[in-house]
Short mmCIF file of C-alpha atoms in Angstrom, two decimals:
data_model
loop_
_atom_site.label_atom_id
_atom_site.label_comp_id
_atom_site.label_asym_id
_atom_site.label_seq_id
_atom_site.Cartn_x
_atom_site.Cartn_y
_atom_site.Cartn_z
CA MET N 1 0.17 0.18 -0.21
CA SER N 2 1.62 3.55 -0.63
CA THR N 3 1.64 6.58 1.62
CA PRO N 4 -2.06 8.01 1.94
CA PRO N 5 -2.00 11.13 1.26
CA ALA N 6 -1.42 14.18 4.58
CA ARG N 7 -5.10 14.92 5.33
CA GLU N 8 -6.41 11.13 4.89
CA GLN N 9 -7.70 9.54 7.66
CA PHE N 10 -8.89 5.85 8.60
CA LEU N 11 -12.01 4.83 10.17
CA VAL N 12 -12.15 0.90 10.93
CA ILE N 13 -15.50 -0.87 11.20
CA SER N 14 -16.49 -4.34 12.43
CA VAL N 15 -19.48 -5.61 11.46
CA LEU N 16 -21.67 -8.65 12.71
CA GLY N 17 -24.57 -9.73 11.24
CA SER N 18 -25.73 -12.91 9.16
CA ALA N 19 -24.87 -12.55 5.62
CA PRO N 20 -21.55 -12.02 4.35
CA MET N 21 -22.14 -11.27 0.66
CA GLU N 22 -24.28 -8.68 1.61
CA LEU N 23 -22.78 -6.83 4.06
CA THR N 24 -19.23 -6.40 2.26
CA ASN N 25 -21.57 -4.95 -0.88
CA VAL N 26 -23.24 -2.60 1.37
CA LEU N 27 -20.12 -1.26 3.74
CA CYS N 28 -17.94 -1.07 0.28
CA ARG N 29 -21.25 0.72 -1.16
CA ALA N 30 -21.80 2.80 1.85
CA SER N 31 -17.47 4.00 1.18
CA GLN N 32 -17.72 4.66 -2.22
CA GLU N 33 -20.69 6.77 -2.00
CA SER N 34 -18.81 8.76 0.85
CA ARG N 35 -15.85 9.08 -1.03
CA CYS N 36 -14.24 7.32 0.99
CA SER N 37 -12.48 3.89 -0.23
CA VAL N 38 -11.39 0.87 1.40
CA VAL N 39 -7.46 -0.06 2.17
CA SER N 40 -8.02 -3.54 3.58
CA THR N 41 -11.26 -6.45 4.52
CA ARG N 42 -11.46 -9.29 6.30
CA LEU N 43 -14.14 -11.69 6.52
CA THR N 44 -14.91 -14.60 8.75
CA ARG N 45 -17.58 -17.04 9.25
CA HIS N 46 -18.32 -18.08 12.73
CA GLY N 47 -21.43 -20.63 13.19
CA GLU N 48 -24.18 -18.46 11.26
CA VAL N 49 -22.85 -14.83 12.39
CA CYS N 50 -20.32 -13.56 9.78
CA ALA N 51 -17.86 -11.10 10.81
CA LEU N 52 -16.17 -7.96 8.76
CA VAL N 53 -13.16 -6.05 8.88
CA VAL N 54 -12.83 -2.34 6.45
CA GLN N 55 -10.27 -0.36 7.10
CA VAL N 56 -12.25 2.48 5.32
CA ALA N 57 -9.83 5.76 3.89
CA GLY N 58 -10.76 9.17 3.60
CA SER N 59 -11.43 12.94 4.36
CA TRP N 60 -12.32 13.83 7.68
CA ASP N 61 -15.68 15.04 5.61
CA GLY N 62 -15.86 11.84 3.87
CA LEU N 63 -15.45 9.82 6.84
CA ALA N 64 -17.84 11.81 9.10
CA ARG N 65 -20.43 10.81 5.81
CA MET N 66 -19.91 7.61 6.64
CA GLU N 67 -20.44 7.32 10.16
CA THR N 68 -23.72 9.19 9.04
CA SER N 69 -24.81 6.11 7.13
CA LEU N 70 -24.06 3.15 9.28
CA PRO N 71 -26.94 3.90 11.61
CA THR N 72 -29.58 3.37 9.19
CA LEU N 73 -27.54 0.56 7.44
CA ALA N 74 -27.72 -1.01 10.23
CA LYS N 75 -31.10 -1.27 10.87
CA ARG N 76 -31.77 -1.92 7.66
CA HIS N 77 -29.56 -4.39 6.92
CA ASP N 78 -29.97 -6.29 10.28
CA PHE N 79 -26.26 -6.06 11.88
CA THR N 80 -24.25 -4.50 14.34
CA TYR N 81 -21.36 -2.40 13.98
CA ASN N 82 -18.76 -0.90 16.36
CA LEU N 83 -16.14 1.86 14.47
CA THR N 84 -13.09 3.67 15.51
CA ARG N 85 -10.88 6.48 14.34
CA SER N 86 -7.63 4.76 13.18
CA LEU N 87 -4.03 6.40 12.28
CA PRO N 88 -1.59 4.63 9.54
CA LEU N 89 0.82 1.87 10.78
CA ASP N 90 4.17 3.32 11.77
CA ASN N 91 6.50 1.70 8.98
CA ARG N 92 8.65 -0.61 10.33
CA PRO N 93 11.30 -1.40 8.38
CA GLN N 94 13.89 -2.74 10.55
CA ALA N 95 11.05 -5.48 11.86
CA LEU N 96 10.93 -8.93 10.29
CA PRO N 97 7.48 -10.75 9.07
CA TYR N 98 7.68 -14.51 10.42
CA VAL N 99 4.80 -16.88 10.80
CA ALA N 100 3.93 -19.85 13.58
CA TYR N 101 2.16 -22.54 12.54
CA VAL N 102 0.57 -24.45 15.54
CA SER N 103 -1.56 -27.82 16.06
CA ALA N 104 -2.50 -29.73 19.12
CA ALA N 105 -5.30 -31.66 20.85
CA TYR N 106 -7.19 -28.38 21.50
CA ARG N 107 -6.92 -27.25 25.58
CA PRO N 108 -8.77 -23.91 26.39
CA ASP N 109 -5.09 -22.39 27.50
CA ILE N 110 -3.71 -23.11 23.72
CA LEU N 111 -3.89 -19.60 22.82
CA SER N 112 -3.34 -17.02 25.67
CA GLU N 113 -0.23 -19.51 25.68
CA LEU N 114 1.10 -18.50 22.44
CA CYS N 115 0.73 -14.81 23.04
CA GLN N 116 1.98 -15.06 26.34
CA PHE N 117 5.03 -16.11 25.14
CA PHE N 118 5.23 -13.36 22.26
CA ILE N 119 4.04 -11.06 24.64
CA ASP N 120 7.43 -11.94 26.89
CA HIS N 121 10.14 -11.30 23.72
CA ARG N 122 7.92 -7.90 22.72
CA VAL N 123 7.14 -9.64 19.46
CA GLU N 124 3.55 -7.90 17.70
CA LEU N 125 0.83 -9.70 16.22
CA GLU N 126 -0.05 -9.03 13.08
CA ASN N 127 -3.08 -11.88 11.64
CA LEU N 128 -3.96 -15.10 13.94
CA THR N 129 -6.61 -17.68 12.23
CA CYS N 130 -7.63 -20.53 14.67
CA ASP N 131 -10.07 -23.00 14.21
CA THR N 132 -10.93 -26.35 15.74
CA TYR N 133 -11.94 -29.51 14.17
CA GLN N 134 -12.79 -33.09 14.63
CA ALA N 135 -10.03 -35.54 13.91
CA PRO N 136 -11.52 -38.46 11.78
CA GLN N 137 -9.26 -40.96 13.24
CA THR N 138 -9.77 -40.40 17.22
CA GLY N 139 -12.76 -38.13 17.03
CA GLY N 140 -10.50 -35.86 19.46
CA THR N 141 -10.57 -32.43 19.24
CA MET N 142 -7.68 -30.80 17.19
CA LEU N 143 -6.44 -26.85 16.66
CA ASN N 144 -4.89 -25.20 13.93
CA ALA N 145 -3.45 -21.56 14.99
CA THR N 146 -1.43 -19.56 11.93
CA LEU N 147 0.30 -16.37 13.41
CA THR N 148 1.90 -13.93 11.32
CA VAL N 149 3.85 -12.12 13.73
CA THR N 150 6.88 -9.06 13.48
CA LEU N 151 10.13 -9.42 15.22
CA PRO N 152 11.51 -6.46 16.67
CA ALA N 153 14.60 -5.36 14.98
CA GLY N 154 17.78 -7.04 16.49
CA THR N 155 16.38 -10.27 17.52
CA GLN N 156 18.94 -12.96 17.13
CA ILE N 157 16.02 -15.56 15.15
CA SER N 158 17.73 -18.33 16.33
CA TRP N 159 17.80 -17.96 19.97
CA LEU N 160 13.72 -16.96 19.43
CA ARG N 161 13.24 -19.70 17.40
CA ASP N 162 14.74 -22.01 20.35
CA GLN N 163 12.94 -20.22 22.93
CA PHE N 164 9.76 -20.95 20.82
CA LEU N 165 10.59 -24.43 19.97
CA ASP N 166 10.95 -25.38 23.40
CA PHE N 167 8.14 -23.87 24.35
CA ALA N 168 5.69 -25.40 22.09
CA ASP N 169 7.31 -28.71 23.76
CA ALA N 170 6.76 -27.97 27.25
CA LEU N 171 2.95 -27.57 26.14
CA ASN N 172 3.09 -30.72 24.10
CA LEU N 173 2.64 -28.63 20.41
CA ASP N 174 3.92 -29.39 16.82
CA ALA N 175 4.77 -26.22 16.65
CA LEU N 176 7.09 -24.47 13.68
CA ILE N 177 8.00 -20.71 12.74
CA GLU N 178 8.80 -19.29 9.95
CA PRO N 179 10.02 -15.76 7.49
CA TRP N 180 6.52 -14.76 6.38
CA ARG N 181 6.30 -14.79 2.64
CA PRO N 182 4.12 -13.75 0.36
CA GLN N 183 1.71 -15.87 -1.05
CA ASN N 184 1.72 -14.46 -4.87
CA PRO N 185 4.96 -13.16 -5.77
#
């Protein structure tokens, strides 16, 4: 993404509803009608509910129009929302993006333990996906998590990798941490 003009501001909108395509269409259209642009979106389904997070960029008056339109849209299309103004993320040219993959028999403490490990090592979380499923062979509940993280500048990578693998072994997690690579180079 290129650097936005100095006067451009950001609005992050999180939406919960039951019609993912309709929600996405409604918010993208509202952004366009408010003379704003969609910078990023994430949509996931959770049972019958979908969660959509949209970051919109625009001038202060465009974002104000967008904010003003949301109550009517939420009522008309039966969704709930929350919004907040946001600043762009600072460039971190010396930081290193990494991905941690974790598979294990499900336990409710796994995600919080993973987060605490990375907090203790001053590693920032950029993206997290986590799913549970029934293992077809045993019927046991399994967990798969993928954490995209940013290592602070100066991190000794081999030391952090060893610490992470020791941590995973202690919790009986099958884990791997490797450099982040673009999906479509």
